[in-house]
C-alpha positions as a printed NumPy array, in Angstrom:
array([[  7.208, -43.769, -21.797],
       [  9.954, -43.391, -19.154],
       [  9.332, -42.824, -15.595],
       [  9.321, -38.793, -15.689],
       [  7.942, -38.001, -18.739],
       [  5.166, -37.265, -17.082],
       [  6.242, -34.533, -15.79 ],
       [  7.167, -32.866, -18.996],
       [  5.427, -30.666, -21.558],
       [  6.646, -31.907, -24.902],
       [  4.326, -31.469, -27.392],
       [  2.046, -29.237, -25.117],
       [  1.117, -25.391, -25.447],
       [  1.302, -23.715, -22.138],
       [ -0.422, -19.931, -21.838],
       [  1.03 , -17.993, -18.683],
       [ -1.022, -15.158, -17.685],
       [  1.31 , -12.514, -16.001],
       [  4.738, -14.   , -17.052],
       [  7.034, -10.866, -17.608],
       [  8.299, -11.061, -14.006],
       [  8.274, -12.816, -10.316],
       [  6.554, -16.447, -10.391],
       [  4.908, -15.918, -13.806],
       [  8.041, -15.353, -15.235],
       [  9.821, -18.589, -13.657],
       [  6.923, -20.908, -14.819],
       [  7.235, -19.737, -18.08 ],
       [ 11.24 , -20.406, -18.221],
       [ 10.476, -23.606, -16.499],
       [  7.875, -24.952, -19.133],
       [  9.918, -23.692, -21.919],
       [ 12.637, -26.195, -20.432],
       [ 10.087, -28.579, -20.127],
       [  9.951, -28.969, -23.727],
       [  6.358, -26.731, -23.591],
       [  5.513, -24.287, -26.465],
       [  5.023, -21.114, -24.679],
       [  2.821, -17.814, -24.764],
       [  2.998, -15.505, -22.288],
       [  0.369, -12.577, -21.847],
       [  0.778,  -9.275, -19.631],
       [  0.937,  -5.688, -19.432],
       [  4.266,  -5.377, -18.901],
       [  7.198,  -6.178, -21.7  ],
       [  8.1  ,  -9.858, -21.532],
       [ 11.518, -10.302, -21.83 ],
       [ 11.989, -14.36 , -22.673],
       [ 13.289, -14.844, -25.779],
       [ 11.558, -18.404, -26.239],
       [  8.159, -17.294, -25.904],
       [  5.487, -15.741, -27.567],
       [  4.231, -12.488, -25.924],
       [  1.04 , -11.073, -26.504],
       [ -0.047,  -7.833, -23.956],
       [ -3.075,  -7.875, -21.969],
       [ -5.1  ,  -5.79 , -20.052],
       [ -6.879,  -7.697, -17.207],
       [ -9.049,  -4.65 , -16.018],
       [-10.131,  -4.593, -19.622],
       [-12.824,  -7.046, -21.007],
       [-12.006,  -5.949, -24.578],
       [ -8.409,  -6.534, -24.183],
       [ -8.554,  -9.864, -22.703],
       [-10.885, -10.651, -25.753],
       [ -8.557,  -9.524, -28.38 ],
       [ -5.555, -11.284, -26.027],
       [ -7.476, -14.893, -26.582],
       [ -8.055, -14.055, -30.416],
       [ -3.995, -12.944, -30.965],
       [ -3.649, -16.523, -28.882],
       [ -5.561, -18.494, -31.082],
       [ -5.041, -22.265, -31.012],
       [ -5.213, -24.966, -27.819],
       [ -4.152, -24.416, -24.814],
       [ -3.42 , -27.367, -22.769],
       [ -2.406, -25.482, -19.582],
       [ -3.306, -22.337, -18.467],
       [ -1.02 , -20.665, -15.68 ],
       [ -3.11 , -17.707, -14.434],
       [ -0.538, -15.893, -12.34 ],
       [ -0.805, -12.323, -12.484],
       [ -1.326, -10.201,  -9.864],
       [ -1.158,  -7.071,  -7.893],
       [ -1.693,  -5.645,  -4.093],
       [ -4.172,  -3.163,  -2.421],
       [ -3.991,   0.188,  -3.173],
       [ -4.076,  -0.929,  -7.365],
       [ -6.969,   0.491,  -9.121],
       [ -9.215,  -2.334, -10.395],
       [ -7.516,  -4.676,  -7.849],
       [-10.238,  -7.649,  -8.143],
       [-10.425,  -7.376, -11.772],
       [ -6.889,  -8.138, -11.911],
       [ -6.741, -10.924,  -9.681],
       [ -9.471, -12.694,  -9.99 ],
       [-11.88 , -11.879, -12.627],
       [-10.002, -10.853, -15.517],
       [ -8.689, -14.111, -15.179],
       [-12.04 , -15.949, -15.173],
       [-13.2  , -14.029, -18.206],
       [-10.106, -15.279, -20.08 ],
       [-11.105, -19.068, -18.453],
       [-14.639, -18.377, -19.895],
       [-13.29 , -16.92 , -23.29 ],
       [-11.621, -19.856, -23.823],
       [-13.778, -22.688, -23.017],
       [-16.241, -20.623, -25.357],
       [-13.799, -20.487, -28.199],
       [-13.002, -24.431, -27.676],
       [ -9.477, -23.093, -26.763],
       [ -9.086, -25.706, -23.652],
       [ -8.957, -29.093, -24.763],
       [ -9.916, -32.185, -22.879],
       [ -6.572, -33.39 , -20.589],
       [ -6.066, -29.605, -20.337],
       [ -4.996, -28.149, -16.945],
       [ -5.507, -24.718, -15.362],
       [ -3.084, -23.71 , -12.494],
       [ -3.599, -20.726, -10.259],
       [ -1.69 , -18.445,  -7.955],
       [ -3.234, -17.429,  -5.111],
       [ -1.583, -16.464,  -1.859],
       [ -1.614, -17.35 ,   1.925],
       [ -3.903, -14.593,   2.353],
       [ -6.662, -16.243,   0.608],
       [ -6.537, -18.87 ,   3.437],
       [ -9.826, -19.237,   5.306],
       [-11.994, -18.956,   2.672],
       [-14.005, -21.826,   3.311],
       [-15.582, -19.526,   6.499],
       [-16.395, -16.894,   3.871],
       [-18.212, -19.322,   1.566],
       [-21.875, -17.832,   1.383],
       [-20.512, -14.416,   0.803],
       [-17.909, -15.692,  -1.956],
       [-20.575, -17.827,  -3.815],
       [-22.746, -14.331,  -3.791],
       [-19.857, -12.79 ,  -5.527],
       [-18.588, -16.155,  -7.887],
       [-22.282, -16.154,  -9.086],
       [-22.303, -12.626, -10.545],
       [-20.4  , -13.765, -14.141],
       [-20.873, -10.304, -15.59 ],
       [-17.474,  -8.669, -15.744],
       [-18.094,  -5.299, -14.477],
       [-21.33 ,  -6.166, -11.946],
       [-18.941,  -8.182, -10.13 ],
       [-16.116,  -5.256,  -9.646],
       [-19.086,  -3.376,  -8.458],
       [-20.127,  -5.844,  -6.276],
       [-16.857,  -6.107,  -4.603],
       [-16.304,  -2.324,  -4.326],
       [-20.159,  -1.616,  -2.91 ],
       [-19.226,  -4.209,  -0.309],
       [-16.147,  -3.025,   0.945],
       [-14.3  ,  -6.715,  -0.753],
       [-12.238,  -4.591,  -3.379],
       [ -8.442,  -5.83 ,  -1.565],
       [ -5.838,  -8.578,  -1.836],
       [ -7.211, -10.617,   0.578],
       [-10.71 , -11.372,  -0.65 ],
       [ -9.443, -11.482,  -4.417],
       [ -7.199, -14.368,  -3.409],
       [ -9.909, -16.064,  -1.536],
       [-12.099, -16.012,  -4.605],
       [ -9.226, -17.36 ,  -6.315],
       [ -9.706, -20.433,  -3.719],
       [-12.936, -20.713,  -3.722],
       [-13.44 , -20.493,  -7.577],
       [-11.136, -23.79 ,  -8.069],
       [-13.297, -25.53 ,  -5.408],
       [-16.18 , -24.715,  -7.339],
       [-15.176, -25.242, -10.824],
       [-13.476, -28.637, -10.187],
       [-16.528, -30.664, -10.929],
       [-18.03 , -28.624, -13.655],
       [-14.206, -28.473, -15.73 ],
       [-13.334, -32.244, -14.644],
       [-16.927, -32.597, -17.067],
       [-15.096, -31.002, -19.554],
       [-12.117, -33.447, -19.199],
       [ -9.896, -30.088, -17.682],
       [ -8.63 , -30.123, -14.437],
       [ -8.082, -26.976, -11.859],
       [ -5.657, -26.275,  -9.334],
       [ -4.132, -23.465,  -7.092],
       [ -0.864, -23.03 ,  -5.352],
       [ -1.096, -20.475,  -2.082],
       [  2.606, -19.418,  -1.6  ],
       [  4.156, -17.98 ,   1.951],
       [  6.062, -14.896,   1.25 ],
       [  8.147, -15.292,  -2.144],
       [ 10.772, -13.015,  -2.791],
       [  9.117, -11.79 ,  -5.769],
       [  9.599,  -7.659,  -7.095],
       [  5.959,  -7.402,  -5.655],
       [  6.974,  -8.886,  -2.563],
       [  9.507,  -6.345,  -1.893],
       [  8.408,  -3.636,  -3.268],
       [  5.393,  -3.817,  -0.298],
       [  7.458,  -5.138,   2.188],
       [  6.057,  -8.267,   2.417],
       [  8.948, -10.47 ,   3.271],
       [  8.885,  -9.302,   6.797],
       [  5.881, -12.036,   7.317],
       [  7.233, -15.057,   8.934],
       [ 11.197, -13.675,   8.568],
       [ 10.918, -15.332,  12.439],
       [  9.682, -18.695,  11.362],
       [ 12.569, -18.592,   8.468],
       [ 15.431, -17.911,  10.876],
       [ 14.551, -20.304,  13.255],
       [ 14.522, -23.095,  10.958],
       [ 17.403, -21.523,   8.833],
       [ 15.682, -21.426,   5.325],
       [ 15.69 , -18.471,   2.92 ],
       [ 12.425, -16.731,   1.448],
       [ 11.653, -18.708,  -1.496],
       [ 12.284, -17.891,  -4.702],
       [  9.816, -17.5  ,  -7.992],
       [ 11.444, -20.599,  -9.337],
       [ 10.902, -22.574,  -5.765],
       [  6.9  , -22.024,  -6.303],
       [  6.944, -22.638, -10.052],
       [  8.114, -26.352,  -9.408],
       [  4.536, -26.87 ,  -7.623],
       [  2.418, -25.299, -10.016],
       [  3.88 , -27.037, -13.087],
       [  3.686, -29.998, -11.426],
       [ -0.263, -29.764, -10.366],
       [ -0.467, -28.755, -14.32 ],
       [  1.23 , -31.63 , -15.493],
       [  0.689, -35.577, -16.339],
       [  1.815, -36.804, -12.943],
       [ -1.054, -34.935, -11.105],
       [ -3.875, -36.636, -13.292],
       [ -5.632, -37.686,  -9.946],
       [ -5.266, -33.979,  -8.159],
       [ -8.193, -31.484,  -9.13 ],
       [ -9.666, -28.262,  -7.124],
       [ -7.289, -28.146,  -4.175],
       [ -5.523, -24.565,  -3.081],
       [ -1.694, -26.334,  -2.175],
       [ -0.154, -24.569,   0.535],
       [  3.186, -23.781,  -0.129],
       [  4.891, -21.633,   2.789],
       [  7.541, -24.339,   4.38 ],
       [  5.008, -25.064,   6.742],
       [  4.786, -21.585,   8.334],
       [  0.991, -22.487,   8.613],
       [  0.585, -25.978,   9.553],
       [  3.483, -25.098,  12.219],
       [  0.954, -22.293,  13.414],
       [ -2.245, -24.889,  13.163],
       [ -0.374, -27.562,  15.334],
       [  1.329, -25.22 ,  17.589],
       [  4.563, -26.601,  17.071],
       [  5.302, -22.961,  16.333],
       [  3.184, -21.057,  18.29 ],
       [  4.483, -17.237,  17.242],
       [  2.367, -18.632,  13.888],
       [ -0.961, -19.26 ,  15.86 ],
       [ -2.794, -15.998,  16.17 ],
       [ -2.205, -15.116,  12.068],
       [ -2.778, -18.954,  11.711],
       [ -6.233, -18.57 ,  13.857],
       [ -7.163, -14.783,  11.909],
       [ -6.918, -16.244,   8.657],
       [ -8.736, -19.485,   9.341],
       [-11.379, -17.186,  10.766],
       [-11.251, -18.113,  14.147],
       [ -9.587, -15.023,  15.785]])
């Protein structure tokens, strides 16, 4: 074995959830290149020519049923990317737990294979969960697909912000239970990316400041694919149920005070404002 193979995918099935466009779409590309056989599932038309493309409803327990039965086979790594921003009907179901019904759909159908990988996106809005934690273990603990929608509309949680938490919060608490299983979990939290969702709601505007002073661009899908591939791949055997912040250091810069315009959002989302 050479020095970097383990950062390849050769011989491995990798299923992107939410890989027709933005970051979905560049892991996808970028695990087809690294020698991964890939399936992508969404709602929208998937336009790579390598893959396999299966549609899928994430507000839709059926759909995500008959989505992992058109799958079939192993998956080694699951990218569970999809998502969408408040004012989207069925908001938590999409980002959050749709995906954990397909997670539990396929552990159930002995889809995920031990040495398998899972590899969220959440977002730098699901920072500070860890000062949420009772209420988010309320709402992780209701496993019934539509009870927990409910849950999160009757108390006022149906929005981006506490769908990526639960994102967080769920790969904290399912790192010990998978790592049983012999699968490991993992999250990126990306700064602003200059995805179509990003700019169709405006949300490159967020830390534009912070980019011109240090003279870097808004990254791109491909920029944030790199880290989730990697936490998904060979050479991150030893990393399991972390939330890797991936903003340039927009936040730490905030934490630290080295950039102090980044403090209060820093403090709000840390809960401390």
């Amino acid at each position: 074995m050479s020095l970097f193979d383990a950062f390849r995918f050769d011989g491995k099935r990798v299923l992107v959830v939410g890989g027709a466009t933005g970051m979905g779409a560049a892991a996808a590309e970028l695990a087809v290149d690294a020698g991964a056989d890939v399936v992508v599932m969404d709602f929208a038309e998937v336009s790579l020519p390598e893959v396999k493309a299966i549609h899928v409803d994430l507000a839709d327990a059926a759909s995500i049923d008959t989505a992992v039965t058109e799958c079939g086979g192993k998956v080694d790594v699951l990218l569970s990317c999809a998502g969408v921003a408040d004012g989207t009907p069925d908001i938590v179901k999409i980002n959050f737990i749709g995906h954990r019904h397909l997670i539990d759909r396929l552990l159930a159908d002995g889809m995920l294979p031990r040495g398998s990988a899972i590899g969220f996106i959440s977002s730098a809005a699901g920072l500070g969960w860890e000062a949420n934690l009772p209420q988010l273990q309320e709402f992780l603990a209701i496993t019934d697909f539509d009870a927990a929608s409910q849950w999160a509309a009757d108390n006022g949680k149906a929005n981006y912000m506490f769908s990526k938490q639960a994102v967080c919060a769920y790969v904290a608490t399912e790192a010990m239970p998978l790592l049983g299983k012999g699968i490991r979990i993992n999250a990126i939290c990306p700064g602003p990316t200059d995805t179509p969702l990003a700019q169709a709601h405006q949300w490159l505007g967020f830390g534009a400041d912070f980019r011109a002073e240090t003279g870097i661009a808004a990254p791109t899908p491909l920029d944030q694919s790199y880290p989730l591939l990697f936490l998904c791949s060979d050479a991150a055997a030893s990393i399991n149920g972390i939330t890797l912040l991936s903003d340039a250091g927009y936040h730490s810069s905030g934490l630290s005070g080295s950039y102090p315009a980044a403090t209060p959002i820093t403090k709000f989302l840390m809960g401390r404002a």
